[in-house]
CSV table of C-alpha atoms in Angstrom, one decimal:
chain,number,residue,atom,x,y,z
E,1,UNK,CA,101.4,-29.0,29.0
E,2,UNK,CA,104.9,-30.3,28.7
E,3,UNK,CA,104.7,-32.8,26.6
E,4,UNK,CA,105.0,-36.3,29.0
E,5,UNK,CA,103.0,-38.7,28.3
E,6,UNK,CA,103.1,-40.2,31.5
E,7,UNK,CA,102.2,-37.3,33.3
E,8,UNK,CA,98.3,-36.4,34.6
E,9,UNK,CA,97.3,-33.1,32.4
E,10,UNK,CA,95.7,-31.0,34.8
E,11,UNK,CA,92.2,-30.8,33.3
E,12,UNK,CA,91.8,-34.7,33.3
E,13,UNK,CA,91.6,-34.0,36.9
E,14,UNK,CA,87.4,-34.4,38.2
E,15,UNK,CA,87.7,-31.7,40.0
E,16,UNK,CA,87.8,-27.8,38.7
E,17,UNK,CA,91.5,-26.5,38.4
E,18,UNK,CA,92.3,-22.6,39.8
E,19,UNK,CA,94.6,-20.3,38.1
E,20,UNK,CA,96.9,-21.2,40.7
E,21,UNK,CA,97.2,-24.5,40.8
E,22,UNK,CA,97.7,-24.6,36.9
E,23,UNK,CA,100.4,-22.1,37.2
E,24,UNK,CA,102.0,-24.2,40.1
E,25,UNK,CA,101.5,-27.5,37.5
E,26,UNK,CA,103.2,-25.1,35.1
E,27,UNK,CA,106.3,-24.4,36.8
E,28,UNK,CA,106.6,-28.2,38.2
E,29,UNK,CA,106.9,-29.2,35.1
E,30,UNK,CA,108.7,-26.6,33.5
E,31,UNK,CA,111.8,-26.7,36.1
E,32,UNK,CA,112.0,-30.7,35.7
E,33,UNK,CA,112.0,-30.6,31.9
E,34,UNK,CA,115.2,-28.2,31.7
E,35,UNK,CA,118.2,-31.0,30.3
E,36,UNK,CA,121.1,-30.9,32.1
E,37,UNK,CA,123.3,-30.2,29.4
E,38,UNK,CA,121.2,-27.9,26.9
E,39,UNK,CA,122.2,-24.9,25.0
E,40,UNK,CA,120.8,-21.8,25.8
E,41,UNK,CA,117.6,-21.0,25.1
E,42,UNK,CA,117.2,-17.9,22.7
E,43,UNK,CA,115.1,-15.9,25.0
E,44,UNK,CA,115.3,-17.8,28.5
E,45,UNK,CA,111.9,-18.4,29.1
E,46,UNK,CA,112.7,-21.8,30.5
E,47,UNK,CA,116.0,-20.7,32.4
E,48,UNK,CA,114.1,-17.8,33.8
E,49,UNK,CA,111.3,-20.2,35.1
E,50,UNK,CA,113.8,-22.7,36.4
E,51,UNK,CA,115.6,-19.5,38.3
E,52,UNK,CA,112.2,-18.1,40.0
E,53,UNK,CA,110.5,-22.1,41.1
E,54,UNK,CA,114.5,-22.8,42.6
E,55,UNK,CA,114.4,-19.0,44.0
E,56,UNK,CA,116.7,-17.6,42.7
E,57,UNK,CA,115.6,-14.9,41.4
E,58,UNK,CA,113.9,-12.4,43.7
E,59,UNK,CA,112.5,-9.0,43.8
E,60,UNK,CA,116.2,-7.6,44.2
E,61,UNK,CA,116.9,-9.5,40.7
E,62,UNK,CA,113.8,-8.2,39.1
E,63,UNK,CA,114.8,-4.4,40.3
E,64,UNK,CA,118.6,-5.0,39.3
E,65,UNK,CA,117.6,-6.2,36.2
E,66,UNK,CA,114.5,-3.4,35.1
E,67,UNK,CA,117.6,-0.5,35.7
E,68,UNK,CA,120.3,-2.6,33.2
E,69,UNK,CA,118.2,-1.0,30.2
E,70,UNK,CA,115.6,0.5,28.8
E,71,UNK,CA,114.2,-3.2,27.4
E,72,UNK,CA,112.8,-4.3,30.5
E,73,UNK,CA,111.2,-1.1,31.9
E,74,UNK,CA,108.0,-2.6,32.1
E,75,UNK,CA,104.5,-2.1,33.2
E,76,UNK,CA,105.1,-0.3,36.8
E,77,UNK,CA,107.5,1.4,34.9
E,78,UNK,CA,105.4,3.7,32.5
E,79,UNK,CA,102.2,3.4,34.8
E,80,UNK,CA,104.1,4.6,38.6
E,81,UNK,CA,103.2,8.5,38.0
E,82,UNK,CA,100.3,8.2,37.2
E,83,UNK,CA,99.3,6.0,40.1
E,84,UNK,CA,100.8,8.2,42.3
E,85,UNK,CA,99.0,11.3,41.1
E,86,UNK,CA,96.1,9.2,41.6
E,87,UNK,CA,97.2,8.3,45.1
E,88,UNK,CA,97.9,11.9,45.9
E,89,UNK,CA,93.9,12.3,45.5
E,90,UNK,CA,93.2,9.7,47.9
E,91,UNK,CA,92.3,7.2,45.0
E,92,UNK,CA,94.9,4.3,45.1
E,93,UNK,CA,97.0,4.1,48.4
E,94,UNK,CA,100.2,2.7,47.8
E,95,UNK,CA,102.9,3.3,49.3
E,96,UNK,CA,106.3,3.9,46.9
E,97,UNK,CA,105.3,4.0,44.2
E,98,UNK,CA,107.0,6.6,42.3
E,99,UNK,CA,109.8,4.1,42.8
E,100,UNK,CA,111.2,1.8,40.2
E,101,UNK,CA,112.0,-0.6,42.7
E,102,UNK,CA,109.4,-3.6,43.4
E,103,UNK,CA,110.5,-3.8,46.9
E,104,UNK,CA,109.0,-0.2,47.8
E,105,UNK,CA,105.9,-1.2,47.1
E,106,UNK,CA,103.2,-1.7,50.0
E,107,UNK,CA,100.1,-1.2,51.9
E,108,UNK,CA,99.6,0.0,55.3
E,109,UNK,CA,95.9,0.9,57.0
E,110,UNK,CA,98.2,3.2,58.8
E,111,UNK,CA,99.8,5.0,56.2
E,112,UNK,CA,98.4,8.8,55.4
E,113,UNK,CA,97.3,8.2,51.9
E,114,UNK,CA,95.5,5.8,53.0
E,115,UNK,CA,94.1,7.3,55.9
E,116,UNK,CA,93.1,10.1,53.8
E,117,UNK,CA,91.2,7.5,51.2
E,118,UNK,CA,89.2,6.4,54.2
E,119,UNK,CA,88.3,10.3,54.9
E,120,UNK,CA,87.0,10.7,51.6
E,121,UNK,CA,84.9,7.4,51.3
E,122,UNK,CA,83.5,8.8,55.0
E,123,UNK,CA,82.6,12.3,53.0
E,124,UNK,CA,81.1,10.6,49.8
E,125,UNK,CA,79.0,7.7,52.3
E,126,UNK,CA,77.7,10.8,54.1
E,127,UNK,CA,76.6,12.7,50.9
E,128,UNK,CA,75.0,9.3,49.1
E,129,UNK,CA,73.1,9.3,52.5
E,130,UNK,CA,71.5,12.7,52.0
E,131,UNK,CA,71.3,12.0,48.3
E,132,UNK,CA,69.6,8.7,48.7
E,133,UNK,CA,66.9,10.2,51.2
E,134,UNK,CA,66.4,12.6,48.2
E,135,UNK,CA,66.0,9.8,45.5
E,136,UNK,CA,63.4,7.5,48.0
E,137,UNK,CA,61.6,11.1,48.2
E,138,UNK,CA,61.5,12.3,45.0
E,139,UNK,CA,61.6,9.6,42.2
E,140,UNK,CA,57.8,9.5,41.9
E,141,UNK,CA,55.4,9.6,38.7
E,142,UNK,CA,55.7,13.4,38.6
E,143,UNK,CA,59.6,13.1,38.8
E,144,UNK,CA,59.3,10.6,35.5
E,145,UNK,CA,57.0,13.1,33.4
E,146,UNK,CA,58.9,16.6,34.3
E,147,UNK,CA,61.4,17.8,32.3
E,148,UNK,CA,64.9,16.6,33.5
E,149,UNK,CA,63.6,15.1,36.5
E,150,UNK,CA,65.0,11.8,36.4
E,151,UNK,CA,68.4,12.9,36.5
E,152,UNK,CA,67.2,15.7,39.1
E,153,UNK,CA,66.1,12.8,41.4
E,154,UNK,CA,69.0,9.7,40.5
E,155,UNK,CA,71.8,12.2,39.5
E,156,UNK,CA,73.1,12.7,43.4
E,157,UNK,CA,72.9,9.2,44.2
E,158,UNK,CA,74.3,7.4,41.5
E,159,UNK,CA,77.4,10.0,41.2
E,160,UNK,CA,78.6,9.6,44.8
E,161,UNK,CA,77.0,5.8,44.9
E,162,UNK,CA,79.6,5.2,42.1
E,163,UNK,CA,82.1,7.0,43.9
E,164,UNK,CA,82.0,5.1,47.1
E,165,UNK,CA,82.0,2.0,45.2
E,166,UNK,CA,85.1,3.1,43.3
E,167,UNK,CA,86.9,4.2,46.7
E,168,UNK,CA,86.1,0.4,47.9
E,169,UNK,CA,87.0,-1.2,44.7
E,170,UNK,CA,90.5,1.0,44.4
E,171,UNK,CA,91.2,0.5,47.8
E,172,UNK,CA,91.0,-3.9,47.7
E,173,UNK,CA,93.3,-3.4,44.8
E,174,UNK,CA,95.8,-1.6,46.3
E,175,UNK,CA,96.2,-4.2,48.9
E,176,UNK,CA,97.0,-6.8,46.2
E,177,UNK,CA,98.8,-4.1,44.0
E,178,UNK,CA,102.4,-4.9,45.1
E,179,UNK,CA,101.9,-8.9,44.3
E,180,UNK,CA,100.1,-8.3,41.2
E,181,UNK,CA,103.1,-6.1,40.2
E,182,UNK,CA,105.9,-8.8,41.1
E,183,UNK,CA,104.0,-11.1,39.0
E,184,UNK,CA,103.6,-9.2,36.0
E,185,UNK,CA,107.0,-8.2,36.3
E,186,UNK,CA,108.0,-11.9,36.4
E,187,UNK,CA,106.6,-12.4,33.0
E,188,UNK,CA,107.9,-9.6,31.4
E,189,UNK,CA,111.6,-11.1,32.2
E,190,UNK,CA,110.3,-14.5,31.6
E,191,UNK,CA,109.4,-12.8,27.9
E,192,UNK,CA,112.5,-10.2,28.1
E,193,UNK,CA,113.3,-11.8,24.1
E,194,UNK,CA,110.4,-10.7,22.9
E,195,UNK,CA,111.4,-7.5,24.2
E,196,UNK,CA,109.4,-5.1,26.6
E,197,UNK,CA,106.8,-2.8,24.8
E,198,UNK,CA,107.2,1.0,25.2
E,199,UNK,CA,104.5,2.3,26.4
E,200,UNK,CA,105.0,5.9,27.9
E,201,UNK,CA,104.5,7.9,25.2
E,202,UNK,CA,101.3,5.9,24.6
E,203,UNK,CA,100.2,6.1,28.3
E,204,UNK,CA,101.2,10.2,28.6
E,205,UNK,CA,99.5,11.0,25.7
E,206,UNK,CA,96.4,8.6,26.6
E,207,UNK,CA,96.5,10.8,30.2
E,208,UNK,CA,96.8,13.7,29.3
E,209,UNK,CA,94.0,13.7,26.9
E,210,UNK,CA,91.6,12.1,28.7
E,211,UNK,CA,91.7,14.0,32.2
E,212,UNK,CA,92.3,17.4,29.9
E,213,UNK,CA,88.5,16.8,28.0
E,214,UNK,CA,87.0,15.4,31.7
E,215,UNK,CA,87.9,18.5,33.7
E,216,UNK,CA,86.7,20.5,30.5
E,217,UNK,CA,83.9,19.6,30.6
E,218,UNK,CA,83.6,19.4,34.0
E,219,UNK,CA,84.5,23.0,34.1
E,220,UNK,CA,81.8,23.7,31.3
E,221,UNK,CA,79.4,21.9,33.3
E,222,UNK,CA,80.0,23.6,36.4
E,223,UNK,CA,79.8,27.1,35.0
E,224,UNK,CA,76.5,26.6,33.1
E,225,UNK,CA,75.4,25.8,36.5
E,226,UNK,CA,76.8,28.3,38.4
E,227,UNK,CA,77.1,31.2,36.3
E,228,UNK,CA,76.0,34.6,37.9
E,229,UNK,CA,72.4,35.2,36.3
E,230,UNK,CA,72.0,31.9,34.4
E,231,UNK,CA,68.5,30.4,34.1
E,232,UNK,CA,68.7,27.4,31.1
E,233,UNK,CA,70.9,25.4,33.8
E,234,UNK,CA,69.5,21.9,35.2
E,235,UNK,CA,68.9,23.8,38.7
E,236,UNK,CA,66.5,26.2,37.2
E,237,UNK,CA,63.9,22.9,37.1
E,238,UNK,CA,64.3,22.7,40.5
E,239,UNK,CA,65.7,26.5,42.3
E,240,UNK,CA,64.6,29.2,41.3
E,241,UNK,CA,66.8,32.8,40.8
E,242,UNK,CA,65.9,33.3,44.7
E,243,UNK,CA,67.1,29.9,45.6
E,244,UNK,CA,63.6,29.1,46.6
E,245,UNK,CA,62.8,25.5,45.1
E,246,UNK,CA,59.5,25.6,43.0
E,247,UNK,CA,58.1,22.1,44.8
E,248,UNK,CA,57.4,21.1,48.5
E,249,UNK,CA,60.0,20.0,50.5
E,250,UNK,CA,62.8,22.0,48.4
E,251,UNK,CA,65.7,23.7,49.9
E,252,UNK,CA,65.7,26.5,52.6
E,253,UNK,CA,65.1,30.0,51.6
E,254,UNK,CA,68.4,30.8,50.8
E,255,UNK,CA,69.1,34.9,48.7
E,256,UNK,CA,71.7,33.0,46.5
E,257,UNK,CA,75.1,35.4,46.2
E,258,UNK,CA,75.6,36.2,42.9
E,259,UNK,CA,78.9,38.3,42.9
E,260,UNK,CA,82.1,36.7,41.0
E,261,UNK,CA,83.9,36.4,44.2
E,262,UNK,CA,85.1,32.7,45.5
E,263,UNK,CA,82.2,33.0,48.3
E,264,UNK,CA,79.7,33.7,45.8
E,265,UNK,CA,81.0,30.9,43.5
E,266,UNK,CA,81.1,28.1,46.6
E,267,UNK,CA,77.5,28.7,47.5
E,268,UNK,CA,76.1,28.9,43.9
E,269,UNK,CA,77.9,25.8,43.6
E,270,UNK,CA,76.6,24.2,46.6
E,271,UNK,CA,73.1,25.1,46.6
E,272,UNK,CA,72.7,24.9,42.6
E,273,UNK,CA,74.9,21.3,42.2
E,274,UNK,CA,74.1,19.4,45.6
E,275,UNK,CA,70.3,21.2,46.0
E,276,UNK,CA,69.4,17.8,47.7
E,277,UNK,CA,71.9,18.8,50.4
E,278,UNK,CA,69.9,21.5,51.9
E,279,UNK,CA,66.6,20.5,52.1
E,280,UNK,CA,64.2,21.0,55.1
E,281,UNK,CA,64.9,17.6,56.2
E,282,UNK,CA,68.2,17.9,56.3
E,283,UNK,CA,70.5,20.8,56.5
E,284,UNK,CA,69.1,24.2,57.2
E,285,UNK,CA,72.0,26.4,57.1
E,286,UNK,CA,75.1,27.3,54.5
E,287,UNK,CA,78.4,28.6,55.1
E,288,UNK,CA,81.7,28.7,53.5
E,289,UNK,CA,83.4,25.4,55.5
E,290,UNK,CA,80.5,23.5,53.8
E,291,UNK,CA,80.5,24.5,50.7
E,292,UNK,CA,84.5,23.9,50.5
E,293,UNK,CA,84.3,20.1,51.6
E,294,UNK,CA,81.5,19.7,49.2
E,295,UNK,CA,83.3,21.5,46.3
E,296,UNK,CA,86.3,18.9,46.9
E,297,UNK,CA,84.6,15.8,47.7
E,298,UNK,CA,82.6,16.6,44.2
E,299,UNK,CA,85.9,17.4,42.6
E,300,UNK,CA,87.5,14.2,44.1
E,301,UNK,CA,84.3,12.6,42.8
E,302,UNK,CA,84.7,14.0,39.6
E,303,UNK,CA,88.5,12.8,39.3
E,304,UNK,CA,87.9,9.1,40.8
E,305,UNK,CA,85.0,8.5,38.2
E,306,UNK,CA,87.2,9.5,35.3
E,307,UNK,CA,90.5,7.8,36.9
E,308,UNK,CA,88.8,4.5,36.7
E,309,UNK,CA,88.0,4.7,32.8
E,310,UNK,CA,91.9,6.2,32.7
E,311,UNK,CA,92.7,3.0,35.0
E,312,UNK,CA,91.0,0.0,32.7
E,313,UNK,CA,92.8,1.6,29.2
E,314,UNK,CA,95.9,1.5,30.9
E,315,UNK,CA,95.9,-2.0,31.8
E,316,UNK,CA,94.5,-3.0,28.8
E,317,UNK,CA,96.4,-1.3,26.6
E,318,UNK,CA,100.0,-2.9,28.4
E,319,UNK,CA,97.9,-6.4,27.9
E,320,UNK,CA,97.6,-5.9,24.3
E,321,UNK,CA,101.5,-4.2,23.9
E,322,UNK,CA,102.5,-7.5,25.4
E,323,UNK,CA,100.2,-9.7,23.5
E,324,UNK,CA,101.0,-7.9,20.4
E,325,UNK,CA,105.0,-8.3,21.0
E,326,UNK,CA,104.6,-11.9,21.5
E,327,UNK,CA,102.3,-11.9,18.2
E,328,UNK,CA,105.0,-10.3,16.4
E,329,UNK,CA,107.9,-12.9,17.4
E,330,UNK,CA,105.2,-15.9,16.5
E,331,UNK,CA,104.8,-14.1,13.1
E,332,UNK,CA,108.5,-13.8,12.7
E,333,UNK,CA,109.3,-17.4,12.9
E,334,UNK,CA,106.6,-18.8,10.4
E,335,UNK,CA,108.3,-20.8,7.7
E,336,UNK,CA,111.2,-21.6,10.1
E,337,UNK,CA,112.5,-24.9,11.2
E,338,UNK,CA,112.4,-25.5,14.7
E,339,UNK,CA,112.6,-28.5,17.1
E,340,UNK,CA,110.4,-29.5,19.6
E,341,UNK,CA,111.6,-28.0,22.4
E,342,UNK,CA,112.1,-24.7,20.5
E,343,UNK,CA,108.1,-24.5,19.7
E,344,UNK,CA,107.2,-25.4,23.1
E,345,UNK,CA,109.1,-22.6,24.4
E,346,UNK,CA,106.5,-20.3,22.1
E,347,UNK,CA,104.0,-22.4,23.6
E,348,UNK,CA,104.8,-22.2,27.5
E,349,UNK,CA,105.3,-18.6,26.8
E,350,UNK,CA,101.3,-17.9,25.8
E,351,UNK,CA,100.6,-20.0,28.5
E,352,UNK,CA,102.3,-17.6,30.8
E,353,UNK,CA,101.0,-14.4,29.0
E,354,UNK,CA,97.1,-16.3,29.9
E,355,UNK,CA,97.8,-16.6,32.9
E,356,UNK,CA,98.6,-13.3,33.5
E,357,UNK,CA,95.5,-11.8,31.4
E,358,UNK,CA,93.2,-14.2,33.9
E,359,UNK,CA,94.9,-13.2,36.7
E,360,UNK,CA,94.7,-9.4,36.4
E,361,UNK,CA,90.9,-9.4,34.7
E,362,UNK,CA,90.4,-11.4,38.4
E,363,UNK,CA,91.4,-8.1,40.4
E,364,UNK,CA,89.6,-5.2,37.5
E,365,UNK,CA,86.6,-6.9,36.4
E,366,UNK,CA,84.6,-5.7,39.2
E,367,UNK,CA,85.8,-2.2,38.2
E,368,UNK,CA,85.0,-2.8,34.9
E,369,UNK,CA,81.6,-3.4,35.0
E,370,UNK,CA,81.3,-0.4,37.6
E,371,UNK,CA,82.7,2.0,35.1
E,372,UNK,CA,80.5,0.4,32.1
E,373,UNK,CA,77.3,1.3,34.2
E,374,UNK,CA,77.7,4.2,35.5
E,375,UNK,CA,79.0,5.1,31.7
E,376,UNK,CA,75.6,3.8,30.5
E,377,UNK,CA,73.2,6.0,33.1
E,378,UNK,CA,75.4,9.4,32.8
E,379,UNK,CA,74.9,9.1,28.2
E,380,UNK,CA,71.5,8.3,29.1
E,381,UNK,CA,70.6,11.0,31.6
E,382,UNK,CA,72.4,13.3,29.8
E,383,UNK,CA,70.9,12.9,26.4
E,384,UNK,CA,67.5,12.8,28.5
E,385,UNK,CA,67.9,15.8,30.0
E,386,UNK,CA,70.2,18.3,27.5
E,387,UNK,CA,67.9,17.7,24.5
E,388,UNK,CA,64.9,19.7,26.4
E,389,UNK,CA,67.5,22.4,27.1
E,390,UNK,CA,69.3,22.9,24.0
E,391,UNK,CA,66.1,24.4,22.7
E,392,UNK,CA,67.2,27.7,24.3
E,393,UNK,CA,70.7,27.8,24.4
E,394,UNK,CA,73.7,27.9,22.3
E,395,UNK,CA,75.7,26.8,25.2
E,396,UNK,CA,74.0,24.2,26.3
E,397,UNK,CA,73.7,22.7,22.4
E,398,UNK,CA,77.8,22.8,22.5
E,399,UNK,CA,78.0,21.2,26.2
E,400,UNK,CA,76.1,18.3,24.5
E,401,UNK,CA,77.6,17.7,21.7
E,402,UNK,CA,80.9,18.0,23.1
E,403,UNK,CA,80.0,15.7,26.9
């Protein structure tokens, strides 16, 4: 990597190298190869490495430096609200970090976010219980062939399967959030000449548009469901106007309250959205304490699903801002004449930015390909089942097109 002849490259070794052990090669190498006498460097990368591998620069230093000016607010910087709106819903328990400090970072079993993540992963494991009795039961040749009735048997279990996967997945990461932090943060002072990009406008602008449509729609689907009266809803495949389902085994004989109070709305939510909920087999009664923890533990749902698509374009739009501001300084020096050591700073500086991009797809790539599938089945379904519907409604033609 450095340039020494006389030194082992890692990959001639016979054994595979980790990420870590080429990063500790890295730094070796890098702290030995800084002359005693040099000039210095135009944008420190070598200084800075040569600082962190002798410790001398520590979280305090990182903190001290990311409040000198605006071109080092990095990452944690522009993302710190909107992982602690997220952790206010349960959905990434970290401790401090509305902070800008490093140091306030952490992660305690004991703490009550995270407490109350473990109470809704309880709530969603007991509804993908219910739901998954349902599925077993009802995903049969006549589910396949009626209209809608794949996502009428699958649609329970996948939503809150996905969502205690999620809860599992967010909550591993928020044990390794704080040391993922300090790292990136090391590189972005490593790369300080390049300059930090800005990213909250971008990442505002990116959040508020993206949980604005979800809950739109979410709202849209909800009141085609629930709506006082309405019959071209998913529900009516399954419950009639009487609540009575029109197969065996359906829900209890419930007189479904149509009024346009909050009551009425809770139980036309309940027994119209989570119908598998209150079959014979399993619950045989309603009232209002259940149908409020299964309106928030669907709205949790609801806000944990699109948090983790929100999540991924966050952290890969900061990868690409700082890939794209390192792009931009490479372009700038074409056609210039620089020495050796000068080119191998350009060099040791991509290597660091790789590193990075390996180490953080290493912590979201299992998130990643949870929010790609469960993407994949919710188009599916949804095309499945709205294109039979649209036939007789307006409504349910714009809820389509616009989902």
């Amino acid at each position: 990597i450095c340039g020494h002849q006389h030194q082992i490259h890692p990959t001639e070794s016979k054994h595979p190298i980790k990420m870590e052990d080429l990063k500790v090669y890295f730094l070796n190498e890098l702290s030995r190869s800084v002359p005693k006498q040099s000039r210095q460097s135009s944008y420190g990368v070598r200084n800075q490495f040569h600082k962190l591998r002798s410790a001398q620069v520590r979280s305090d230093d990182m903190d001290s430096s990311s409040s000198c000016g605006r071109d080092l607010e990095g990452m944690h910087y522009y993302m710190r609200y909107m992982l602690k709106f997220a952790s206010i819903f349960g959905v990434f328990p970290v401790q401090g970090l509305h902070n800008r400090s490093l140091n306030k970072l952490n992660f305690s079993w004991c703490s009550l976010v995270t407490i109350y993540s473990l109470c809704l992963l309880a709530g969603f494991l007991t509804i993908e219980m219910f739901s998954l009795d349902y599925t077993i039961r009802n995903l049969n040749e006549d589910s396949l062939t009626a209209k809608g009735g794949i996502k009428r048997a699958t649609s329970g279990s996948i939503f809150y399967g996905n969502a205690c996967i999620a809860m599992i997945l967010f909550i591993r990461l928020a044990r390794q959030w704080p040391q993922l932090v300090r790292d990136w943060k090391m590189v972005e002072l490593a790369m300080a000449r390049f300059g930090t990009p800005r990213l909250g406008w971008r990442f505002s602008v990116m959040s508020t548009v993206l949980f604005t449509l979800a809950f739109l729609e979410h709202g849209l689907h909800n009141w085609l469901n629930t709506r006082p009266g309405g019959k071209d809803d998913i529900t009516a495949m399954s419950t009639s106007q009487s609540g009575v389902t029109a197969t065996p085994g359906g829900p209890v004989n419930y007189s479904i309250d149509n009024s346009l109070t909050f009551a009425g709305y809770l139980e036309r939510f309940s027994l119209k959205t989570h119908w598998f909920l209150f079959q014979e087999q399993t619950i045989t009664s309603y009232n209002s304490v259940i149908g409020f923890m299964i309106m928030w533990l669907a709205l949790s749902a609801t806000f944990l699903w699109n948090f983790t698509d929100l999540f991924i374009m966050l952290i890969s739009a900061a990868l690409a801002a700082q890939l794209r501001m390192f792009t931009t300084g490479l372009t700038a020096a074409r056609g210039q004449l620089f020495t050796n050591n000068e080119w191998r700073e350009y060099r040791e500086a991509y290597t660091l930015l790789s590193l990075l991009v390996k180490k953080v797809d290493s912590h979201i790539n299992s998130i990643i390909m949870l929010s790609v599938s469960s993407n994949v089945y919710f188009i599916c379904a949804q095309l499945i089942t709205e294109i039979d519907s649209i036939k007789h409604s307006y409504f349910r033609l714009f809820y389509m097109l616009y989902s």
